[in-house]
Every structure is written in structure tokens, then in C-alpha cells.
Amino acid sequence: MTTKSDSKINAKKRGRPAKGGLGFDDTREALIRCGMELLTEQGFNNTGLDQILKKVNVPKGSFYHYFENKEAYGYVVLEEYSQFFIHKLKKHLLNKELPALERLQAFIEDAIQGVERYDFKRGCLVGNLTLELGSSHEQFREKLNKAFNNWKSLIADCLELAKTEGTLAETADSDQLADFFWICWEGAVMRAKLTQNKQPMELFSQQFFKLLP
């Protein structure tokens, strides 16, 4: 029979503690946050475990208590980023204080500010990994497609709402328009990183809303 005391002892033994006194969950979260930053800036293949562990101040041996290997770590970082972005999308697209198309515009403006904040170095992790691994890594490709499909559904729902508000033609294909949005948006973000300015993203925004039926 396991006592409360035994459970506490087992909990303490779980994994190797990180330097600096972080607990198991805190260390895992720190590794994920670091991965979002470095993988977005440098890519998956160009980011070494040693660099991640040094930045978080975690011993190399303890990494494998949190993740089976770098690939498994990459999957978790990708999923966490996708969920973070879903939260950002919902914050704007479910904002009942604004009409549907203004919600989408607010998301775009917020995203542009985010890319500017990091000096056009980070962009979109899902977009970056798609370029790097989308054609060569089956499991990453499946997870990247899943992320884009989840994001697309949120945009499509917002466009459907615009139909009920009379700001989008009833004949418009919301699903196709949402797909078109992400195809063009990811290209605009990539171009902004190349040119080091927000003009490509602003141009996309202007043209997307002009083209809506």
C-alpha cells in the first residue's frame, strides 16, 4: 500500500533536478520555451541540444528525463507553439466587441507587432519548420499539417460569421479563403524576415481584404 509519504518521496525522485533548483515541470516548461525561441530563429537542424541546455542551465543527462530525444522534443515544442498560436487567434477572432472582419484585422496587426518586436528574426515556427522539414520528415509533416488545419478552421469560422453580419458574400467559400489566408500570410512573414521590415505583411493584409467578395 502506498502512503502519502511514499508518494512525496517518489515525486522527488522523478527526473534529475535542473541546476538552479527548478522543479520537474518548471524545467520542462523552460526547455519548451527555449525551444520555441531557438527553433524559430535557427531552425531544427541548426539548433543543437548543447545550446538549448546551456541557455536553460540544465545538465545534458537530465534532458532525457523530460524528452526521449531531440525529435520528440521538437514535436512537443511544435505542439506547444501551435496551442499558443490558437490561444492568440481565439483572443482576437472570438472578441465579441468587434465585427468579424475587424477581429481578423486585429489579429494581423498584433502578429505584425510581434514579428517587429523580435527584429524580424523569429517569424512563425510552423512556417519555418514547414520549409525545413515539411518535404523530408513524415511525422513532422503530419504535425505541421494538423497545426495549419486547426488554425485554418478558426479563420474559416470567423469568415462564416462575417457572412451573417453581411460583410462577406454568402457565396464565398470560407474554407478556401481561410486556406488562401494562411498560404499568403506565411509567405508574407517569410518575406518580412528577408527584407527586415513589415511592408510585405501590410501589403498582404491590404490585398486580402480588398479581394474578399
PDB file of C-alpha atoms in Angstrom:
ATOM      1  CA  MET A   1       0.000   0.000   0.000  1.00  0.00           C
ATOM      2  CA  THR A   2       1.413   3.412  -0.998  1.00  0.00           C
ATOM      3  CA  THR A   3       1.270   6.106   1.633  1.00  0.00           C
ATOM      4  CA  LYS A   4       1.230   9.878   1.099  1.00  0.00           C
ATOM      5  CA  SER A   5       4.779   9.909   2.379  1.00  0.00           C
ATOM      6  CA  ASP A   6       5.830   7.356  -0.270  1.00  0.00           C
ATOM      7  CA  SER A   7       4.166   9.453  -2.989  1.00  0.00           C
ATOM      8  CA  LYS A   8       6.121  12.513  -1.951  1.00  0.00           C
ATOM      9  CA  ILE A   9       9.383  10.578  -1.999  1.00  0.00           C
ATOM     10  CA  ASN A  10       8.614   9.168  -5.467  1.00  0.00           C
ATOM     11  CA  ALA A  11       7.688  12.624  -6.739  1.00  0.00           C
ATOM     12  CA  LYS A  12      11.040  13.972  -5.573  1.00  0.00           C
ATOM     13  CA  LYS A  13      12.881  11.154  -7.351  1.00  0.00           C
ATOM     14  CA  ARG A  14      11.162  11.824 -10.690  1.00  0.00           C
ATOM     15  CA  GLY A  15      13.858  13.010 -13.066  1.00  0.00           C
ATOM     16  CA  ARG A  16      17.105  14.727 -12.252  1.00  0.00           C
ATOM     17  CA  PRO A  17      16.752  18.264 -10.868  1.00  0.00           C
ATOM     18  CA  ALA A  18      17.991  21.090 -13.006  1.00  0.00           C
ATOM     19  CA  LYS A  19      20.697  23.427 -11.841  1.00  0.00           C
ATOM     20  CA  GLY A  20      19.244  26.454 -10.124  1.00  0.00           C
ATOM     21  CA  GLY A  21      16.608  24.497  -8.214  1.00  0.00           C
ATOM     22  CA  LEU A  22      13.869  24.316 -10.845  1.00  0.00           C
ATOM     23  CA  GLY A  23      11.292  21.577 -10.325  1.00  0.00           C
ATOM     24  CA  PHE A  24      10.457  18.906 -12.909  1.00  0.00           C
ATOM     25  CA  ASP A  25       7.536  20.748 -14.507  1.00  0.00           C
ATOM     26  CA  ASP A  26       9.315  24.121 -14.385  1.00  0.00           C
ATOM     27  CA  THR A  27      12.399  22.712 -16.092  1.00  0.00           C
ATOM     28  CA  ARG A  28      10.348  21.034 -18.809  1.00  0.00           C
ATOM     29  CA  GLU A  29       8.483  24.294 -19.429  1.00  0.00           C
ATOM     30  CA  ALA A  30      11.758  26.236 -19.585  1.00  0.00           C
ATOM     31  CA  LEU A  31      13.132  23.790 -22.157  1.00  0.00           C
ATOM     32  CA  ILE A  32       9.991  24.153 -24.281  1.00  0.00           C
ATOM     33  CA  ARG A  33      10.073  27.958 -24.144  1.00  0.00           C
ATOM     34  CA  CYS A  34      13.745  27.927 -25.094  1.00  0.00           C
ATOM     35  CA  GLY A  35      12.950  25.585 -27.977  1.00  0.00           C
ATOM     36  CA  MET A  36      10.270  27.933 -29.304  1.00  0.00           C
ATOM     37  CA  GLU A  37      12.794  30.752 -29.339  1.00  0.00           C
ATOM     38  CA  LEU A  38      15.802  28.942 -30.796  1.00  0.00           C
ATOM     39  CA  LEU A  39      13.979  26.700 -33.275  1.00  0.00           C
ATOM     40  CA  THR A  40      12.071  29.701 -34.609  1.00  0.00           C
ATOM     41  CA  GLU A  41      15.243  31.723 -35.095  1.00  0.00           C
ATOM     42  CA  GLN A  42      17.668  29.000 -36.192  1.00  0.00           C
ATOM     43  CA  GLY A  43      15.639  26.025 -37.373  1.00  0.00           C
ATOM     44  CA  PHE A  44      15.525  22.463 -36.067  1.00  0.00           C
ATOM     45  CA  ASN A  45      18.701  21.091 -37.610  1.00  0.00           C
ATOM     46  CA  ASN A  46      20.829  24.130 -36.784  1.00  0.00           C
ATOM     47  CA  THR A  47      19.854  24.114 -33.114  1.00  0.00           C
ATOM     48  CA  GLY A  48      21.938  21.757 -31.005  1.00  0.00           C
ATOM     49  CA  LEU A  49      20.921  20.245 -27.695  1.00  0.00           C
ATOM     50  CA  ASP A  50      24.028  21.680 -26.054  1.00  0.00           C
ATOM     51  CA  GLN A  51      22.921  25.178 -26.990  1.00  0.00           C
ATOM     52  CA  ILE A  52      19.438  24.609 -25.560  1.00  0.00           C
ATOM     53  CA  LEU A  53      20.715  23.056 -22.344  1.00  0.00           C
ATOM     54  CA  LYS A  54      23.290  25.789 -21.799  1.00  0.00           C
ATOM     55  CA  LYS A  55      20.685  28.502 -22.237  1.00  0.00           C
ATOM     56  CA  VAL A  56      18.303  26.858 -19.736  1.00  0.00           C
ATOM     57  CA  ASN A  57      21.152  25.698 -17.456  1.00  0.00           C
ATOM     58  CA  VAL A  58      20.067  22.058 -17.460  1.00  0.00           C
ATOM     59  CA  PRO A  59      22.546  19.119 -17.349  1.00  0.00           C
ATOM     60  CA  LYS A  60      22.600  17.104 -20.557  1.00  0.00           C
ATOM     61  CA  GLY A  61      21.790  13.863 -18.761  1.00  0.00           C
ATOM     62  CA  SER A  62      18.596  15.267 -17.280  1.00  0.00           C
ATOM     63  CA  PHE A  63      17.209  16.278 -20.691  1.00  0.00           C
ATOM     64  CA  TYR A  64      16.329  12.630 -21.340  1.00  0.00           C
ATOM     65  CA  HIS A  65      14.162  12.520 -18.228  1.00  0.00           C
ATOM     66  CA  TYR A  66      11.921  15.065 -19.932  1.00  0.00           C
ATOM     67  CA  PHE A  67      12.158  14.005 -23.604  1.00  0.00           C
ATOM     68  CA  GLU A  68      13.166  10.759 -25.272  1.00  0.00           C
ATOM     69  CA  ASN A  69      15.336  12.514 -27.861  1.00  0.00           C
ATOM     70  CA  LYS A  70      15.646  15.752 -29.822  1.00  0.00           C
ATOM     71  CA  GLU A  71      12.972  14.662 -32.293  1.00  0.00           C
ATOM     72  CA  ALA A  72      10.451  14.016 -29.509  1.00  0.00           C
ATOM     73  CA  TYR A  73      11.399  17.369 -28.030  1.00  0.00           C
ATOM     74  CA  GLY A  74      10.749  19.034 -31.389  1.00  0.00           C
ATOM     75  CA  TYR A  75       7.266  17.506 -31.544  1.00  0.00           C
ATOM     76  CA  VAL A  76       6.406  18.882 -28.119  1.00  0.00           C
ATOM     77  CA  VAL A  77       7.771  22.340 -28.943  1.00  0.00           C
ATOM     78  CA  LEU A  78       5.751  22.357 -32.170  1.00  0.00           C
ATOM     79  CA  GLU A  79       2.543  21.321 -30.372  1.00  0.00           C
ATOM     80  CA  GLU A  80       3.048  23.906 -27.630  1.00  0.00           C
ATOM     81  CA  TYR A  81       3.649  26.626 -30.219  1.00  0.00           C
ATOM     82  CA  SER A  82       0.541  25.581 -32.141  1.00  0.00           C
ATOM     83  CA  GLN A  83      -1.562  25.772 -28.968  1.00  0.00           C
ATOM     84  CA  PHE A  84      -0.036  29.137 -28.060  1.00  0.00           C
ATOM     85  CA  PHE A  85      -0.982  30.434 -31.504  1.00  0.00           C
ATOM     86  CA  ILE A  86      -4.504  29.040 -31.208  1.00  0.00           C
ATOM     87  CA  HIS A  87      -4.857  30.997 -27.967  1.00  0.00           C
ATOM     88  CA  LYS A  88      -3.638  34.147 -29.761  1.00  0.00           C
ATOM     89  CA  LEU A  89      -6.075  33.582 -32.631  1.00  0.00           C
ATOM     90  CA  LYS A  90      -9.017  32.992 -30.307  1.00  0.00           C
ATOM     91  CA  LYS A  91      -8.181  36.106 -28.308  1.00  0.00           C
ATOM     92  CA  HIS A  92      -8.895  38.154 -31.438  1.00  0.00           C
ATOM     93  CA  LEU A  93     -11.288  36.043 -33.501  1.00  0.00           C
ATOM     94  CA  LEU A  94     -13.687  35.423 -30.596  1.00  0.00           C
ATOM     95  CA  ASN A  95     -13.692  39.053 -29.468  1.00  0.00           C
ATOM     96  CA  LYS A  96     -17.414  39.862 -29.461  1.00  0.00           C
ATOM     97  CA  GLU A  97     -16.739  43.584 -29.160  1.00  0.00           C
ATOM     98  CA  LEU A  98     -15.628  43.744 -32.809  1.00  0.00           C
ATOM     99  CA  PRO A  99     -17.251  42.717 -36.114  1.00  0.00           C
ATOM    100  CA  ALA A 100     -15.774  39.555 -37.623  1.00  0.00           C
ATOM    101  CA  LEU A 101     -13.509  41.114 -40.246  1.00  0.00           C
ATOM    102  CA  GLU A 102     -12.195  43.664 -37.757  1.00  0.00           C
ATOM    103  CA  ARG A 103     -11.281  40.778 -35.463  1.00  0.00           C
ATOM    104  CA  LEU A 104      -9.195  39.267 -38.226  1.00  0.00           C
ATOM    105  CA  GLN A 105      -7.576  42.636 -38.887  1.00  0.00           C
ATOM    106  CA  ALA A 106      -6.761  42.985 -35.179  1.00  0.00           C
ATOM    107  CA  PHE A 107      -5.050  39.590 -35.223  1.00  0.00           C
ATOM    108  CA  ILE A 108      -2.941  40.608 -38.218  1.00  0.00           C
ATOM    109  CA  GLU A 109      -1.897  43.875 -36.572  1.00  0.00           C
ATOM    110  CA  ASP A 110      -0.961  42.056 -33.365  1.00  0.00           C
ATOM    111  CA  ALA A 111       1.046  39.465 -35.311  1.00  0.00           C
ATOM    112  CA  ILE A 112       2.912  42.179 -37.227  1.00  0.00           C
ATOM    113  CA  GLN A 113       3.830  43.852 -33.936  1.00  0.00           C
ATOM    114  CA  GLY A 114       5.100  40.504 -32.645  1.00  0.00           C
ATOM    115  CA  VAL A 115       7.386  39.979 -35.643  1.00  0.00           C
ATOM    116  CA  GLU A 116       8.683  43.542 -35.269  1.00  0.00           C
ATOM    117  CA  ARG A 117       9.285  43.035 -31.548  1.00  0.00           C
ATOM    118  CA  TYR A 118      11.856  40.344 -32.292  1.00  0.00           C
ATOM    119  CA  ASP A 119      13.551  42.317 -35.094  1.00  0.00           C
ATOM    120  CA  PHE A 120      12.118  40.025 -37.802  1.00  0.00           C
ATOM    121  CA  LYS A 121      14.233  37.089 -36.559  1.00  0.00           C
ATOM    122  CA  ARG A 122      11.537  34.687 -35.355  1.00  0.00           C
ATOM    123  CA  GLY A 123       8.548  34.767 -37.654  1.00  0.00           C
ATOM    124  CA  CYS A 124       6.353  31.665 -37.406  1.00  0.00           C
ATOM    125  CA  LEU A 125       7.742  28.398 -36.044  1.00  0.00           C
ATOM    126  CA  VAL A 126       5.255  26.298 -38.020  1.00  0.00           C
ATOM    127  CA  GLY A 127       6.098  28.133 -41.238  1.00  0.00           C
ATOM    128  CA  ASN A 128       9.828  27.827 -40.607  1.00  0.00           C
ATOM    129  CA  LEU A 129       9.644  24.103 -39.851  1.00  0.00           C
ATOM    130  CA  THR A 130       7.459  23.559 -42.905  1.00  0.00           C
ATOM    131  CA  LEU A 131      10.219  24.966 -45.107  1.00  0.00           C
ATOM    132  CA  GLU A 132      12.899  22.970 -43.316  1.00  0.00           C
ATOM    133  CA  LEU A 133      11.213  19.613 -42.675  1.00  0.00           C
ATOM    134  CA  GLY A 134       7.876  19.563 -44.468  1.00  0.00           C
ATOM    135  CA  SER A 135       9.130  17.687 -47.516  1.00  0.00           C
ATOM    136  CA  SER A 136      11.609  15.376 -45.793  1.00  0.00           C
ATOM    137  CA  HIS A 137      10.146  14.263 -42.463  1.00  0.00           C
ATOM    138  CA  GLU A 138       6.832  12.403 -42.493  1.00  0.00           C
ATOM    139  CA  GLN A 139       5.953  12.786 -38.811  1.00  0.00           C
ATOM    140  CA  PHE A 140       6.780  16.467 -38.749  1.00  0.00           C
ATOM    141  CA  ARG A 141       4.781  16.931 -41.959  1.00  0.00           C
ATOM    142  CA  GLU A 142       1.701  15.354 -40.341  1.00  0.00           C
ATOM    143  CA  LYS A 143       2.006  17.543 -37.258  1.00  0.00           C
ATOM    144  CA  LEU A 144       2.597  20.685 -39.306  1.00  0.00           C
ATOM    145  CA  ASN A 145      -0.460  19.959 -41.445  1.00  0.00           C
ATOM    146  CA  LYS A 146      -2.509  19.434 -38.306  1.00  0.00           C
ATOM    147  CA  ALA A 147      -1.392  22.813 -36.937  1.00  0.00           C
ATOM    148  CA  PHE A 148      -2.286  24.634 -40.153  1.00  0.00           C
ATOM    149  CA  ASN A 149      -5.669  22.889 -40.359  1.00  0.00           C
ATOM    150  CA  ASN A 150      -6.508  23.900 -36.792  1.00  0.00           C
ATOM    151  CA  TRP A 151      -5.580  27.498 -37.495  1.00  0.00           C
ATOM    152  CA  LYS A 152      -7.458  27.448 -40.784  1.00  0.00           C
ATOM    153  CA  SER A 153     -10.681  26.317 -39.119  1.00  0.00           C
ATOM    154  CA  LEU A 154     -10.589  29.323 -36.776  1.00  0.00           C
ATOM    155  CA  ILE A 155     -10.220  31.738 -39.694  1.00  0.00           C
ATOM    156  CA  ALA A 156     -12.990  29.932 -41.608  1.00  0.00           C
ATOM    157  CA  ASP A 157     -15.350  30.246 -38.627  1.00  0.00           C
ATOM    158  CA  CYS A 158     -14.608  33.963 -38.427  1.00  0.00           C
ATOM    159  CA  LEU A 159     -15.373  34.374 -42.126  1.00  0.00           C
ATOM    160  CA  GLU A 160     -18.626  32.455 -41.697  1.00  0.00           C
ATOM    161  CA  LEU A 161     -19.566  34.954 -39.004  1.00  0.00           C
ATOM    162  CA  ALA A 162     -18.776  37.774 -41.424  1.00  0.00           C
ATOM    163  CA  LYS A 163     -21.361  36.279 -43.772  1.00  0.00           C
ATOM    164  CA  THR A 164     -24.068  36.509 -41.111  1.00  0.00           C
ATOM    165  CA  GLU A 165     -23.042  40.116 -40.475  1.00  0.00           C
ATOM    166  CA  GLY A 166     -23.338  40.947 -44.160  1.00  0.00           C
ATOM    167  CA  THR A 167     -19.680  41.931 -44.650  1.00  0.00           C
ATOM    168  CA  LEU A 168     -18.812  38.846 -46.710  1.00  0.00           C
ATOM    169  CA  ALA A 169     -20.807  37.472 -49.629  1.00  0.00           C
ATOM    170  CA  GLU A 170     -22.929  34.439 -48.777  1.00  0.00           C
ATOM    171  CA  THR A 171     -21.479  32.665 -51.810  1.00  0.00           C
ATOM    172  CA  ALA A 172     -17.915  32.987 -50.516  1.00  0.00           C
ATOM    173  CA  ASP A 173     -16.111  29.729 -49.726  1.00  0.00           C
ATOM    174  CA  SER A 174     -14.889  30.399 -46.181  1.00  0.00           C
ATOM    175  CA  ASP A 175     -12.736  27.285 -46.053  1.00  0.00           C
ATOM    176  CA  GLN A 176     -10.910  28.137 -49.271  1.00  0.00           C
ATOM    177  CA  LEU A 177     -10.454  31.746 -48.221  1.00  0.00           C
ATOM    178  CA  ALA A 178      -9.020  30.615 -44.883  1.00  0.00           C
ATOM    179  CA  ASP A 179      -6.603  28.308 -46.695  1.00  0.00           C
ATOM    180  CA  PHE A 180      -5.642  31.177 -49.007  1.00  0.00           C
ATOM    181  CA  PHE A 181      -5.103  33.391 -45.952  1.00  0.00           C
ATOM    182  CA  TRP A 182      -2.501  31.080 -44.413  1.00  0.00           C
ATOM    183  CA  ILE A 183      -0.730  30.343 -47.694  1.00  0.00           C
ATOM    184  CA  CYS A 184      -0.250  34.060 -48.319  1.00  0.00           C
ATOM    185  CA  TRP A 185       0.355  35.031 -44.690  1.00  0.00           C
ATOM    186  CA  GLU A 186       3.217  32.579 -44.247  1.00  0.00           C
ATOM    187  CA  GLY A 187       4.794  33.876 -47.451  1.00  0.00           C
ATOM    188  CA  ALA A 188       4.416  37.459 -46.226  1.00  0.00           C
ATOM    189  CA  VAL A 189       6.081  36.635 -42.897  1.00  0.00           C
ATOM    190  CA  MET A 190       8.958  34.893 -44.677  1.00  0.00           C
ATOM    191  CA  ARG A 191       9.422  37.910 -46.980  1.00  0.00           C
ATOM    192  CA  ALA A 192       9.326  40.279 -43.993  1.00  0.00           C
ATOM    193  CA  LYS A 193      12.179  38.322 -42.397  1.00  0.00           C
ATOM    194  CA  LEU A 194      14.131  38.606 -45.641  1.00  0.00           C
ATOM    195  CA  THR A 195      13.572  42.356 -46.101  1.00  0.00           C
ATOM    196  CA  GLN A 196      13.664  43.135 -42.355  1.00  0.00           C
ATOM    197  CA  ASN A 197      10.517  45.252 -42.493  1.00  0.00           C
ATOM    198  CA  LYS A 198       6.773  44.819 -42.100  1.00  0.00           C
ATOM    199  CA  GLN A 199       5.759  46.042 -45.572  1.00  0.00           C
ATOM    200  CA  PRO A 200       5.137  42.530 -47.028  1.00  0.00           C
ATOM    201  CA  MET A 201       2.725  41.694 -44.197  1.00  0.00           C
ATOM    202  CA  GLU A 202       0.919  45.023 -44.513  1.00  0.00           C
ATOM    203  CA  LEU A 203       0.638  44.560 -48.276  1.00  0.00           C
ATOM    204  CA  PHE A 204      -0.853  41.096 -47.787  1.00  0.00           C
ATOM    205  CA  SER A 205      -3.391  42.470 -45.300  1.00  0.00           C
ATOM    206  CA  GLN A 206      -4.486  45.262 -47.619  1.00  0.00           C
ATOM    207  CA  GLN A 207      -4.893  42.972 -50.617  1.00  0.00           C
ATOM    208  CA  PHE A 208      -6.588  40.147 -48.730  1.00  0.00           C
ATOM    209  CA  PHE A 209      -9.429  42.365 -47.521  1.00  0.00           C
ATOM    210  CA  LYS A 210      -9.740  44.044 -50.933  1.00  0.00           C
ATOM    211  CA  LEU A 211     -10.134  40.652 -52.593  1.00  0.00           C
ATOM    212  CA  LEU A 212     -12.874  39.427 -50.267  1.00  0.00           C
ATOM    213  CA  PRO A 213     -16.218  39.132 -52.135  1.00  0.00           C
TER     214      PRO A 213
END
